[in-house]
Amino acid sequence: MVLSVQGYPAQHGMAEQTYLRKCEDKLCIWRLKECAFLICFSISFSKFHRRLFVIFLIATCYPKCKNGGECLRPGKCRCPPGYGGRYCHKVSCEGGCRNGGECISVNGVVKCLCASGWTGSRCQEAICPQGCRNNGACVAPGICSCPAGWVGGACHLAVCKLPCQHGGKCIAPNVCRCRLPYSGLQCTKKRKE
């Protein structure tokens, strides 16, 4: 028998979950979309004049919730950590994977699989195999951002605004290492022997 209240017919469908809830003192039917319904009914006991109220809430999700998801109502699943989407069918990495990383599930563990040149829990850290020296920062795979006074793929080359003369070498920002017999900021002073 199919009952209806205020134009909302009760429907029959597969029962995925059943809940007991308190009900008001009357017959009621609450209908959700797609084969979910709530029925309340009252039973009177003549000897005790008490009523028993029972509610059956049958929530059906189609397709069924995946990966251990719980059907809340038709078309709405509560997904366990690591999964998302309407039916918990999508692997979901908290905060998302960055820089071309892909969210994967391996033996039930959800993690980011990073693209080449990236690492970290969300693929947020670039890898510079050569390292970044002198307080340089790796900003992209193999690319260092160097502080003022340093250049080169690993921030290993010092910059001297005024060039070192007579074979001198720039060893730190604006610091020359001079060859004998020269000295001075730019190796321009010749020492007397």
mmCIF file of C-alpha atoms in Angstrom:
data_model
loop_
_atom_site.group_PDB
_atom_site.id
_atom_site.type_symbol
_atom_site.label_atom_id
_atom_site.label_comp_id
_atom_site.label_asym_id
_atom_site.label_seq_id
_atom_site.Cartn_x
_atom_site.Cartn_y
_atom_site.Cartn_z
ATOM 1 C CA MET A 1 0.000 0.000 0.000
ATOM 2 C CA VAL A 2 1.346 3.439 -0.931
ATOM 3 C CA LEU A 3 0.304 6.264 1.389
ATOM 4 C CA SER A 4 0.503 9.943 0.607
ATOM 5 C CA VAL A 5 0.299 13.145 2.624
ATOM 6 C CA GLN A 6 -0.307 16.545 1.038
ATOM 7 C CA GLY A 7 0.497 15.258 -2.427
ATOM 8 C CA TYR A 8 3.795 13.611 -1.485
ATOM 9 C CA PRO A 9 3.525 9.893 -2.188
ATOM 10 C CA ALA A 10 5.556 7.455 -0.173
ATOM 11 C CA GLN A 11 7.750 5.334 -2.396
ATOM 12 C CA HIS A 12 9.468 2.034 -1.897
ATOM 13 C CA GLY A 13 13.151 1.566 -2.604
ATOM 14 C CA MET A 14 16.179 -0.298 -1.375
ATOM 15 C CA ALA A 15 16.923 0.328 2.295
ATOM 16 C CA GLU A 16 20.557 1.297 2.765
ATOM 17 C CA GLN A 17 20.246 2.673 6.303
ATOM 18 C CA THR A 18 17.458 2.759 8.877
ATOM 19 C CA TYR A 19 17.206 5.282 11.708
ATOM 20 C CA LEU A 20 14.895 5.533 14.728
ATOM 21 C CA ARG A 21 13.785 9.074 15.525
ATOM 22 C CA LYS A 22 11.199 10.741 17.790
ATOM 23 C CA CYS A 23 7.935 11.594 16.159
ATOM 24 C CA GLU A 24 5.067 13.949 16.866
ATOM 25 C CA ASP A 25 1.769 12.571 18.134
ATOM 26 C CA LYS A 26 0.338 11.867 14.685
ATOM 27 C CA LEU A 27 0.707 9.917 11.499
ATOM 28 C CA CYS A 28 3.221 11.556 9.191
ATOM 29 C CA ILE A 29 5.085 10.675 6.057
ATOM 30 C CA TRP A 30 8.145 12.602 5.031
ATOM 31 C CA ARG A 31 9.371 11.998 1.527
ATOM 32 C CA LEU A 32 12.802 12.721 0.162
ATOM 33 C CA LYS A 33 13.851 12.596 -3.462
ATOM 34 C CA GLU A 34 14.654 9.325 -5.164
ATOM 35 C CA CYS A 35 13.040 6.574 -3.079
ATOM 36 C CA ALA A 36 13.666 7.794 0.452
ATOM 37 C CA PHE A 37 10.832 8.251 2.878
ATOM 38 C CA LEU A 38 9.958 8.691 6.519
ATOM 39 C CA ILE A 39 6.928 7.102 8.132
ATOM 40 C CA CYS A 40 5.686 7.871 11.652
ATOM 41 C CA PHE A 41 2.876 5.947 13.192
ATOM 42 C CA SER A 42 1.278 5.856 16.587
ATOM 43 C CA ILE A 43 0.097 2.738 18.377
ATOM 44 C CA SER A 44 -2.178 3.087 21.414
ATOM 45 C CA PHE A 45 -2.203 0.524 24.179
ATOM 46 C CA SER A 46 -5.662 0.509 25.748
ATOM 47 C CA LYS A 47 -4.530 -0.723 29.150
ATOM 48 C CA PHE A 48 -1.656 1.715 29.658
ATOM 49 C CA HIS A 49 -2.844 4.598 27.435
ATOM 50 C CA ARG A 50 0.661 5.107 26.159
ATOM 51 C CA ARG A 51 1.804 5.563 22.640
ATOM 52 C CA LEU A 52 4.774 4.156 20.837
ATOM 53 C CA PHE A 53 6.269 6.335 18.139
ATOM 54 C CA VAL A 54 8.482 4.822 15.496
ATOM 55 C CA ILE A 55 10.126 6.490 12.534
ATOM 56 C CA PHE A 56 11.861 4.640 9.770
ATOM 57 C CA LEU A 57 14.110 6.772 7.619
ATOM 58 C CA ILE A 58 15.288 4.897 4.608
ATOM 59 C CA ALA A 59 17.964 6.800 2.743
ATOM 60 C CA THR A 60 18.967 5.405 -0.607
ATOM 61 C CA CYS A 61 21.824 6.734 -2.673
ATOM 62 C CA TYR A 62 22.046 5.665 -6.266
ATOM 63 C CA PRO A 63 24.640 5.021 -7.303
ATOM 64 C CA LYS A 64 25.679 3.713 -3.908
ATOM 65 C CA CYS A 65 28.236 5.712 -1.863
ATOM 66 C CA LYS A 66 31.738 4.446 -2.631
ATOM 67 C CA ASN A 67 34.857 4.013 -0.478
ATOM 68 C CA GLY A 68 32.998 3.665 2.825
ATOM 69 C CA GLY A 69 30.855 6.772 2.324
ATOM 70 C CA GLU A 70 27.600 7.124 4.286
ATOM 71 C CA CYS A 71 24.322 7.920 2.524
ATOM 72 C CA LEU A 72 22.780 11.003 4.153
ATOM 73 C CA ARG A 73 19.965 11.465 1.646
ATOM 74 C CA PRO A 74 19.484 10.632 -2.007
ATOM 75 C CA GLY A 75 22.337 12.109 -3.978
ATOM 76 C CA LYS A 76 24.279 13.159 -0.847
ATOM 77 C CA CYS A 77 27.013 11.060 0.733
ATOM 78 C CA ARG A 78 29.251 11.815 3.716
ATOM 79 C CA CYS A 79 32.698 10.846 2.497
ATOM 80 C CA PRO A 80 35.549 9.515 4.630
ATOM 81 C CA PRO A 81 38.819 11.482 4.700
ATOM 82 C CA GLY A 82 40.623 11.260 1.385
ATOM 83 C CA TYR A 83 37.511 10.961 -0.774
ATOM 84 C CA GLY A 84 35.073 13.450 -2.268
ATOM 85 C CA GLY A 85 32.488 13.933 -4.966
ATOM 86 C CA ARG A 86 28.753 13.358 -4.853
ATOM 87 C CA TYR A 87 29.189 9.618 -4.277
ATOM 88 C CA CYS A 88 32.683 9.584 -2.667
ATOM 89 C CA HIS A 89 34.044 8.244 -5.945
ATOM 90 C CA LYS A 90 36.854 10.793 -6.308
ATOM 91 C CA VAL A 91 40.148 10.570 -4.472
ATOM 92 C CA SER A 92 40.576 13.859 -2.614
ATOM 93 C CA CYS A 93 43.861 15.156 -1.219
ATOM 94 C CA GLU A 94 43.315 17.696 1.552
ATOM 95 C CA GLY A 95 44.072 21.131 0.111
ATOM 96 C CA GLY A 96 44.722 19.672 -3.341
ATOM 97 C CA CYS A 97 47.939 18.771 -5.116
ATOM 98 C CA ARG A 98 49.917 21.649 -6.603
ATOM 99 C CA ASN A 99 52.271 22.085 -9.545
ATOM 100 C CA GLY A 100 50.785 19.317 -11.669
ATOM 101 C CA GLY A 101 50.664 16.742 -8.856
ATOM 102 C CA GLU A 102 48.010 14.021 -8.999
ATOM 103 C CA CYS A 103 45.939 12.806 -6.057
ATOM 104 C CA ILE A 104 46.146 9.003 -5.787
ATOM 105 C CA SER A 105 45.175 6.248 -3.358
ATOM 106 C CA VAL A 106 47.753 3.553 -2.597
ATOM 107 C CA ASN A 107 46.620 0.733 -0.279
ATOM 108 C CA GLY A 108 43.954 3.017 1.185
ATOM 109 C CA VAL A 109 46.396 5.889 1.793
ATOM 110 C CA VAL A 110 45.553 9.055 -0.129
ATOM 111 C CA LYS A 111 48.507 11.201 -1.190
ATOM 112 C CA CYS A 112 49.842 13.466 -3.913
ATOM 113 C CA LEU A 113 51.997 11.964 -6.635
ATOM 114 C CA CYS A 114 54.245 14.877 -7.582
ATOM 115 C CA ALA A 115 55.342 15.806 -11.079
ATOM 116 C CA SER A 116 59.067 15.671 -11.810
ATOM 117 C CA GLY A 117 60.981 18.400 -9.989
ATOM 118 C CA TRP A 118 58.477 18.799 -7.131
ATOM 119 C CA THR A 119 58.145 17.305 -3.641
ATOM 120 C CA GLY A 120 56.253 17.835 -0.371
ATOM 121 C CA SER A 121 52.897 16.594 0.902
ATOM 122 C CA ARG A 122 51.093 18.826 -1.621
ATOM 123 C CA CYS A 123 53.899 19.044 -4.227
ATOM 124 C CA GLN A 124 54.581 22.585 -3.046
ATOM 125 C CA GLU A 125 58.384 22.394 -2.818
ATOM 126 C CA ALA A 126 60.604 22.684 -5.889
ATOM 127 C CA ILE A 127 63.686 20.482 -6.150
ATOM 128 C CA CYS A 128 67.039 22.047 -7.065
ATOM 129 C CA PRO A 129 69.477 19.114 -7.313
ATOM 130 C CA GLN A 130 72.447 21.487 -7.366
ATOM 131 C CA GLY A 131 71.226 23.217 -4.189
ATOM 132 C CA CYS A 132 70.890 26.968 -3.711
ATOM 133 C CA ARG A 133 73.829 28.489 -1.870
ATOM 134 C CA ASN A 134 74.305 31.798 -0.078
ATOM 135 C CA ASN A 135 70.681 31.935 1.156
ATOM 136 C CA GLY A 136 69.233 31.399 -2.309
ATOM 137 C CA ALA A 137 65.757 29.842 -2.571
ATOM 138 C CA CYS A 138 64.644 27.073 -4.916
ATOM 139 C CA VAL A 139 61.573 28.549 -6.661
ATOM 140 C CA ALA A 140 61.077 26.094 -9.537
ATOM 141 C CA PRO A 141 62.715 22.795 -10.495
ATOM 142 C CA GLY A 142 66.424 23.542 -10.978
ATOM 143 C CA ILE A 143 65.955 27.325 -10.602
ATOM 144 C CA CYS A 144 67.315 29.302 -7.659
ATOM 145 C CA SER A 145 66.295 32.829 -6.731
ATOM 146 C CA CYS A 146 69.500 34.455 -5.543
ATOM 147 C CA PRO A 147 69.899 37.251 -2.992
ATOM 148 C CA ALA A 148 71.501 40.526 -4.044
ATOM 149 C CA GLY A 149 75.170 40.126 -4.881
ATOM 150 C CA TRP A 150 74.925 36.495 -6.045
ATOM 151 C CA VAL A 151 74.151 34.892 -9.415
ATOM 152 C CA GLY A 152 74.441 31.513 -11.132
ATOM 153 C CA GLY A 153 72.378 28.346 -11.203
ATOM 154 C CA ALA A 154 73.186 27.652 -7.539
ATOM 155 C CA CYS A 155 73.742 31.286 -6.410
ATOM 156 C CA HIS A 156 77.431 30.421 -6.265
ATOM 157 C CA LEU A 157 78.905 33.328 -8.239
ATOM 158 C CA ALA A 158 79.524 36.621 -6.448
ATOM 159 C CA VAL A 159 78.883 39.920 -8.220
ATOM 160 C CA CYS A 160 81.346 42.792 -7.943
ATOM 161 C CA LYS A 161 79.854 46.025 -9.301
ATOM 162 C CA LEU A 162 83.343 47.215 -10.132
ATOM 163 C CA PRO A 163 85.296 44.433 -11.862
ATOM 164 C CA CYS A 164 88.374 42.896 -10.262
ATOM 165 C CA GLN A 165 91.552 43.871 -12.181
ATOM 166 C CA HIS A 166 94.855 42.099 -12.934
ATOM 167 C CA GLY A 167 93.476 38.556 -12.663
ATOM 168 C CA GLY A 168 91.666 39.141 -9.361
ATOM 169 C CA LYS A 169 88.559 37.090 -8.629
ATOM 170 C CA CYS A 170 85.225 38.235 -7.133
ATOM 171 C CA ILE A 171 84.713 35.968 -4.078
ATOM 172 C CA ALA A 172 81.806 37.740 -2.329
ATOM 173 C CA PRO A 173 79.569 40.661 -3.284
ATOM 174 C CA ASN A 174 81.926 43.555 -4.070
ATOM 175 C CA VAL A 175 84.961 41.716 -2.604
ATOM 176 C CA CYS A 176 87.927 40.832 -4.818
ATOM 177 C CA ARG A 177 90.664 38.293 -4.083
ATOM 178 C CA CYS A 178 93.729 39.807 -5.672
ATOM 179 C CA ARG A 179 96.751 38.095 -7.200
ATOM 180 C CA LEU A 180 100.140 39.153 -5.997
ATOM 181 C CA PRO A 181 101.475 41.769 -6.136
ATOM 182 C CA TYR A 182 98.092 43.557 -6.400
ATOM 183 C CA SER A 183 95.694 44.632 -3.632
ATOM 184 C CA GLY A 184 92.790 47.018 -3.015
ATOM 185 C CA LEU A 185 89.043 46.827 -3.683
ATOM 186 C CA GLN A 186 89.566 46.184 -7.403
ATOM 187 C CA CYS A 187 93.117 44.838 -7.257
ATOM 188 C CA THR A 188 94.463 48.053 -8.784
ATOM 189 C CA LYS A 189 97.182 48.847 -6.226
ATOM 190 C CA LYS A 190 100.537 47.256 -6.916
ATOM 191 C CA ARG A 191 102.591 46.473 -3.833
ATOM 192 C CA LYS A 192 106.236 47.308 -3.874
ATOM 193 C CA GLU A 193 108.512 44.391 -3.268
#
